[in-house]
Structures are given as structure tokens and as C-alpha cells.
């Protein structure tokens, strides 16, 4: 029997999760927030996001719009080699939410993952 | 850590490139020019990492905004030695200041020089990450990156000449037969 569990921390973490926006917890939304947070005000174009994430137009567009509606991303038109492209960057609110989610996930995986326990 | 902004600005001066820092397109050019020059041996130390957009240096972007006036009106600063000026000249002879070409070239170069991938795998990943760039431009970008950063050794050139000699003589013979 293992007695080194972190139940106290785990319960605290679970309670803390209520302060997070559950609507960002989908794989694609997390990938978008992570990718765009790293690029700050420069952002990335739609075509760059699509190529890197390898997702359908429908899924990408719907999730970008969802994050824009939450106030976490903003879109702008940019021009590259005379082509007008849609570019997306993270907002201050988006960067803040991503920080909270990332911090929480790191701690959650660190103390909640009893992966070496016998089945 | 010294990133050597002076070297970047003087390189831009030598290339006749006055980036408009507020323009997305010009920020692409800044990022890709500096990476390619740095990999060839310009004495800068910008820490590039692979991002969703390919190789990108957050610190360089920050510097461009913080020192916008210097970037937008680059001047000579005596920051480059003779070898570095030759690197910049070679860059100017190899590349056009076009975002697609430089994005592909810099991405390929990052995979080879920073990730240590073999050319075939670097080629495959570059084509995937820059799949929105037309195939002809992808080929051009990769071939120019190779010319600028990984020129064939004398031995490789000799081997290629030997390999192609038969084809070349057959082609010359065929040309003469049709005269």
C-alpha cells in the first residue's frame, strides 16, 4: 500500500479547477493557446496554424472563433507577398488564462498521475 | 547575454533592407534573415526555437520593437568584420527578400543545423510545415539554403561530375546528331 499520496494537494487542485475556464479544455484550443502565447503580439496566420496543427478548415475556424468569442484571441488582416491573410494573436486575457491553465495542468499531472500503481 | 543587435542592423544596412517593424511581412523577413545569417557565421546569438510558425526568436521580435528607429533606418556602425561583411554579401547574392522563400530556407536550415536532421527528413518536415508555400517556391527556398549554408565539398562536386559525365556526353552526342 502506498502512503505517499498528495490527497491534500489534489483536493486543493480540484477545487482550484473551478476557477478555470472549462471551455478551453479541448486539444485544439489548448494547442492554439500554447502556440499563440509563445508568439505574443506577432501571432500567426491561419495558413500557418493549419499547416502546423494539421486540422480541417472547419475545426480550425470553429475553434479560433470560439476563442475569439471568449476574448482570448483577436484577428487582424495582414499582407504577405501581396496576399491578404487572416492573422491571429493572443490577447492579454488569453495569455492570462493560458498561464493559469498551464500552471494548473503542470501541477495536476505532477500530483494526480498515479500511473505506476498496479491495475 | 549580448545578442549583437549592431551586427543585425549593419547587415540590414548592407543589404539595403529598411524593415517597417509594424508590418507583419517585414517582421517575417527580419526573423528569417537573422537566422540564416547567424547560421552562416554572423557573430550574433539570437536564441531561436521551433514554434507553430517555424523557427522564431521572441527576443529578436522584442528588440525590433524596442529599437524600432534603429531597425527602420539601419546605418553603418562598424560592427561587422571583413568575414561577416562577406557573409552578408553572399546572403544578398543568394536570396531575394521574399517572405516565402526565406521562410522555407530558414525552416530547412533550422531542421538541419539546429535539430541535426538529415537533409531528407529536414526536407520532408519543411514541406509539411510550409505546405501553404507553392511547391516551386519550396524547392527554390531549400535549394538556396543549401547553396548558402551547405555547399558541396570538393569531393562531392567531383563525385557529382563523375556521375553526370556519362549523361552529359550522351546529351552532347545527341545534340550533335540533330544538327
PDB file of C-alpha atoms in Angstrom, chain A:
ATOM      1  CA  UNK A   1       0.000   0.000   0.000  1.00  0.00           C
ATOM      2  CA  UNK A   2       1.377   3.420  -0.908  1.00  0.00           C
ATOM      3  CA  UNK A   3       1.033   6.124   1.661  1.00  0.00           C
ATOM      4  CA  UNK A   4       2.777   8.903  -0.242  1.00  0.00           C
ATOM      5  CA  UNK A   5      -0.334  10.272  -1.909  1.00  0.00           C
ATOM      6  CA  UNK A   6      -0.878  14.006  -2.130  1.00  0.00           C
ATOM      7  CA  UNK A   7      -4.565  13.968  -1.349  1.00  0.00           C
ATOM      8  CA  UNK A   8      -4.465  17.346   0.303  1.00  0.00           C
ATOM      9  CA  UNK A   9      -2.853  18.914  -2.735  1.00  0.00           C
ATOM     10  CA  UNK A  10      -5.079  17.010  -5.098  1.00  0.00           C
ATOM     11  CA  UNK A  11      -8.229  18.178  -3.395  1.00  0.00           C
ATOM     12  CA  UNK A  12      -6.904  21.710  -3.426  1.00  0.00           C
ATOM     13  CA  UNK A  13      -6.099  21.393  -7.119  1.00  0.00           C
ATOM     14  CA  UNK A  14      -9.543  20.035  -7.899  1.00  0.00           C
ATOM     15  CA  UNK A  15     -11.116  22.930  -6.062  1.00  0.00           C
ATOM     16  CA  UNK A  16      -8.840  25.335  -7.906  1.00  0.00           C
ATOM     17  CA  UNK A  17     -10.015  23.946 -11.245  1.00  0.00           C
ATOM     18  CA  UNK A  18     -13.376  25.647 -10.734  1.00  0.00           C
ATOM     19  CA  UNK A  19     -11.589  28.935 -11.337  1.00  0.00           C
ATOM     20  CA  UNK A  20     -10.503  27.811 -14.820  1.00  0.00           C
ATOM     21  CA  UNK A  21     -12.500  28.217 -17.987  1.00  0.00           C
ATOM     22  CA  UNK A  22     -13.514  24.628 -18.828  1.00  0.00           C
ATOM     23  CA  UNK A  23     -14.266  25.635 -22.429  1.00  0.00           C
ATOM     24  CA  UNK A  24     -10.561  25.885 -23.269  1.00  0.00           C
ATOM     25  CA  UNK A  25     -10.009  22.219 -22.396  1.00  0.00           C
ATOM     26  CA  UNK A  26     -10.060  20.704 -25.843  1.00  0.00           C
ATOM     27  CA  UNK A  27      -6.910  19.526 -27.584  1.00  0.00           C
ATOM     28  CA  UNK A  28      -7.108  22.030 -30.406  1.00  0.00           C
ATOM     29  CA  UNK A  29      -7.913  25.005 -28.168  1.00  0.00           C
ATOM     30  CA  UNK A  30      -5.024  24.159 -25.869  1.00  0.00           C
ATOM     31  CA  UNK A  31      -2.712  23.839 -28.872  1.00  0.00           C
ATOM     32  CA  UNK A  32      -3.863  27.194 -30.216  1.00  0.00           C
ATOM     33  CA  UNK A  33      -3.405  28.954 -26.893  1.00  0.00           C
ATOM     34  CA  UNK A  34       0.025  27.397 -26.350  1.00  0.00           C
ATOM     35  CA  UNK A  35       1.211  28.160 -29.878  1.00  0.00           C
ATOM     36  CA  UNK A  36      -0.040  31.722 -29.956  1.00  0.00           C
ATOM     37  CA  UNK A  37       1.016  32.560 -26.397  1.00  0.00           C
ATOM     38  CA  UNK A  38       4.611  31.820 -27.377  1.00  0.00           C
ATOM     39  CA  UNK A  39       4.405  34.259 -30.291  1.00  0.00           C
ATOM     40  CA  UNK A  40       2.925  37.125 -28.300  1.00  0.00           C
ATOM     41  CA  UNK A  41       1.868  40.163 -30.316  1.00  0.00           C
ATOM     42  CA  UNK A  42       3.240  38.750 -33.576  1.00  0.00           C
ATOM     43  CA  UNK A  43       0.670  35.954 -33.761  1.00  0.00           C
ATOM     44  CA  UNK A  44       0.375  33.526 -36.656  1.00  0.00           C
ATOM     45  CA  UNK A  45      -1.589  33.376 -39.866  1.00  0.00           C
ATOM     46  CA  UNK A  46      -4.443  30.988 -40.484  1.00  0.00           C
ATOM     47  CA  UNK A  47      -2.402  29.081 -43.073  1.00  0.00           C
ATOM     48  CA  UNK A  48       0.496  28.653 -40.632  1.00  0.00           C
ATOM     49  CA  UNK A  49      -1.828  27.330 -37.933  1.00  0.00           C
ATOM     50  CA  UNK A  50      -3.482  24.939 -40.360  1.00  0.00           C
ATOM     51  CA  UNK A  51      -0.161  23.589 -41.641  1.00  0.00           C
ATOM     52  CA  UNK A  52       1.333  23.123 -38.183  1.00  0.00           C
ATOM     53  CA  UNK A  53      -1.712  21.646 -36.473  1.00  0.00           C
ATOM     54  CA  UNK A  54      -2.918  19.537 -39.434  1.00  0.00           C
ATOM     55  CA  UNK A  55      -6.611  20.047 -38.808  1.00  0.00           C
ATOM     56  CA  UNK A  56      -9.556  20.611 -41.094  1.00  0.00           C
ATOM     57  CA  UNK A  57     -10.671  24.124 -42.006  1.00  0.00           C
ATOM     58  CA  UNK A  58     -13.958  23.519 -40.218  1.00  0.00           C
ATOM     59  CA  UNK A  59     -12.347  22.507 -36.923  1.00  0.00           C
ATOM     60  CA  UNK A  60      -9.738  25.261 -37.018  1.00  0.00           C
ATOM     61  CA  UNK A  61     -12.142  28.016 -37.953  1.00  0.00           C
ATOM     62  CA  UNK A  62     -14.736  26.988 -35.369  1.00  0.00           C
ATOM     63  CA  UNK A  63     -12.179  26.801 -32.561  1.00  0.00           C
ATOM     64  CA  UNK A  64     -10.496  30.075 -33.481  1.00  0.00           C
ATOM     65  CA  UNK A  65     -13.879  31.758 -33.449  1.00  0.00           C
ATOM     66  CA  UNK A  66     -14.730  30.184 -30.103  1.00  0.00           C
ATOM     67  CA  UNK A  67     -11.522  31.548 -28.578  1.00  0.00           C
ATOM     68  CA  UNK A  68     -12.190  34.965 -30.115  1.00  0.00           C
ATOM     69  CA  UNK A  69     -15.691  34.925 -28.610  1.00  0.00           C
ATOM     70  CA  UNK A  70     -14.144  34.186 -25.197  1.00  0.00           C
ATOM     71  CA  UNK A  71     -11.919  37.230 -25.635  1.00  0.00           C
ATOM     72  CA  UNK A  72      -8.742  35.127 -25.719  1.00  0.00           C
ATOM     73  CA  UNK A  73      -7.717  35.749 -29.341  1.00  0.00           C
ATOM     74  CA  UNK A  74      -8.069  38.585 -31.801  1.00  0.00           C
ATOM     75  CA  UNK A  75      -7.878  38.514 -35.577  1.00  0.00           C
ATOM     76  CA  UNK A  76      -6.402  41.030 -37.980  1.00  0.00           C
ATOM     77  CA  UNK A  77      -5.683  41.204 -41.698  1.00  0.00           C
ATOM     78  CA  UNK A  78      -2.041  41.132 -42.720  1.00  0.00           C
ATOM     79  CA  UNK A  79      -0.402  41.231 -46.115  1.00  0.00           C
ATOM     80  CA  UNK A  80       2.304  38.786 -47.220  1.00  0.00           C
ATOM     81  CA  UNK A  81       3.631  38.856 -50.794  1.00  0.00           C
ATOM     82  CA  UNK A  82       0.584  40.848 -51.898  1.00  0.00           C
ATOM     83  CA  UNK A  83      -1.847  38.345 -50.400  1.00  0.00           C
ATOM     84  CA  UNK A  84      -4.218  39.399 -47.686  1.00  0.00           C
ATOM     85  CA  UNK A  85      -4.197  36.839 -44.899  1.00  0.00           C
ATOM     86  CA  UNK A  86      -6.014  36.399 -41.618  1.00  0.00           C
ATOM     87  CA  UNK A  87      -3.690  36.509 -38.636  1.00  0.00           C
ATOM     88  CA  UNK A  88      -4.462  35.615 -35.016  1.00  0.00           C
ATOM     89  CA  UNK A  89      -2.799  36.696 -31.831  1.00  0.00           C
ATOM     90  CA  UNK A  90      -3.427  36.120 -28.179  1.00  0.00           C
ATOM     91  CA  UNK A  91      -4.994  38.861 -26.061  1.00  0.00           C
ATOM     92  CA  UNK A  92      -3.926  39.821 -22.556  1.00  0.00           C
ATOM     93  CA  UNK A  93      -6.916  37.882 -21.206  1.00  0.00           C
ATOM     94  CA  UNK A  94      -5.957  34.870 -23.338  1.00  0.00           C
ATOM     95  CA  UNK A  95      -2.352  34.963 -22.152  1.00  0.00           C
ATOM     96  CA  UNK A  96      -3.550  35.159 -18.540  1.00  0.00           C
ATOM     97  CA  UNK A  97      -5.942  32.232 -18.950  1.00  0.00           C
ATOM     98  CA  UNK A  98      -3.261  30.177 -20.682  1.00  0.00           C
ATOM     99  CA  UNK A  99      -0.844  30.850 -17.794  1.00  0.00           C
ATOM    100  CA  UNK A 100      -3.437  29.686 -15.271  1.00  0.00           C
ATOM    101  CA  UNK A 101      -4.347  26.586 -17.286  1.00  0.00           C
ATOM    102  CA  UNK A 102      -0.716  25.662 -17.929  1.00  0.00           C
ATOM    103  CA  UNK A 103       0.234  26.110 -14.312  1.00  0.00           C
ATOM    104  CA  UNK A 104      -2.742  24.072 -13.172  1.00  0.00           C
ATOM    105  CA  UNK A 105      -2.109  21.279 -15.702  1.00  0.00           C
ATOM    106  CA  UNK A 106       1.541  21.034 -14.706  1.00  0.00           C
ATOM    107  CA  UNK A 107       0.654  20.664 -11.042  1.00  0.00           C
ATOM    108  CA  UNK A 108      -2.256  18.343 -11.802  1.00  0.00           C
ATOM    109  CA  UNK A 109      -0.110  15.978 -13.862  1.00  0.00           C
ATOM    110  CA  UNK A 110       2.593  16.108 -11.222  1.00  0.00           C
ATOM    111  CA  UNK A 111       0.450  15.063  -8.297  1.00  0.00           C
ATOM    112  CA  UNK A 112      -2.598  13.397  -9.786  1.00  0.00           C
ATOM    113  CA  UNK A 113      -0.948  10.913 -12.108  1.00  0.00           C
ATOM    114  CA  UNK A 114      -0.810   7.644 -10.212  1.00  0.00           C
ATOM    115  CA  UNK A 115       0.392   5.949 -13.394  1.00  0.00           C
ATOM    116  CA  UNK A 116       2.692   3.449 -11.734  1.00  0.00           C
ATOM    117  CA  UNK A 117       0.018   1.975  -9.498  1.00  0.00           C
ATOM    118  CA  UNK A 118      -0.872  -1.671 -10.167  1.00  0.00           C
ATOM    119  CA  UNK A 119      -4.140  -2.115 -12.101  1.00  0.00           C
TER     120      UNK A 119
END
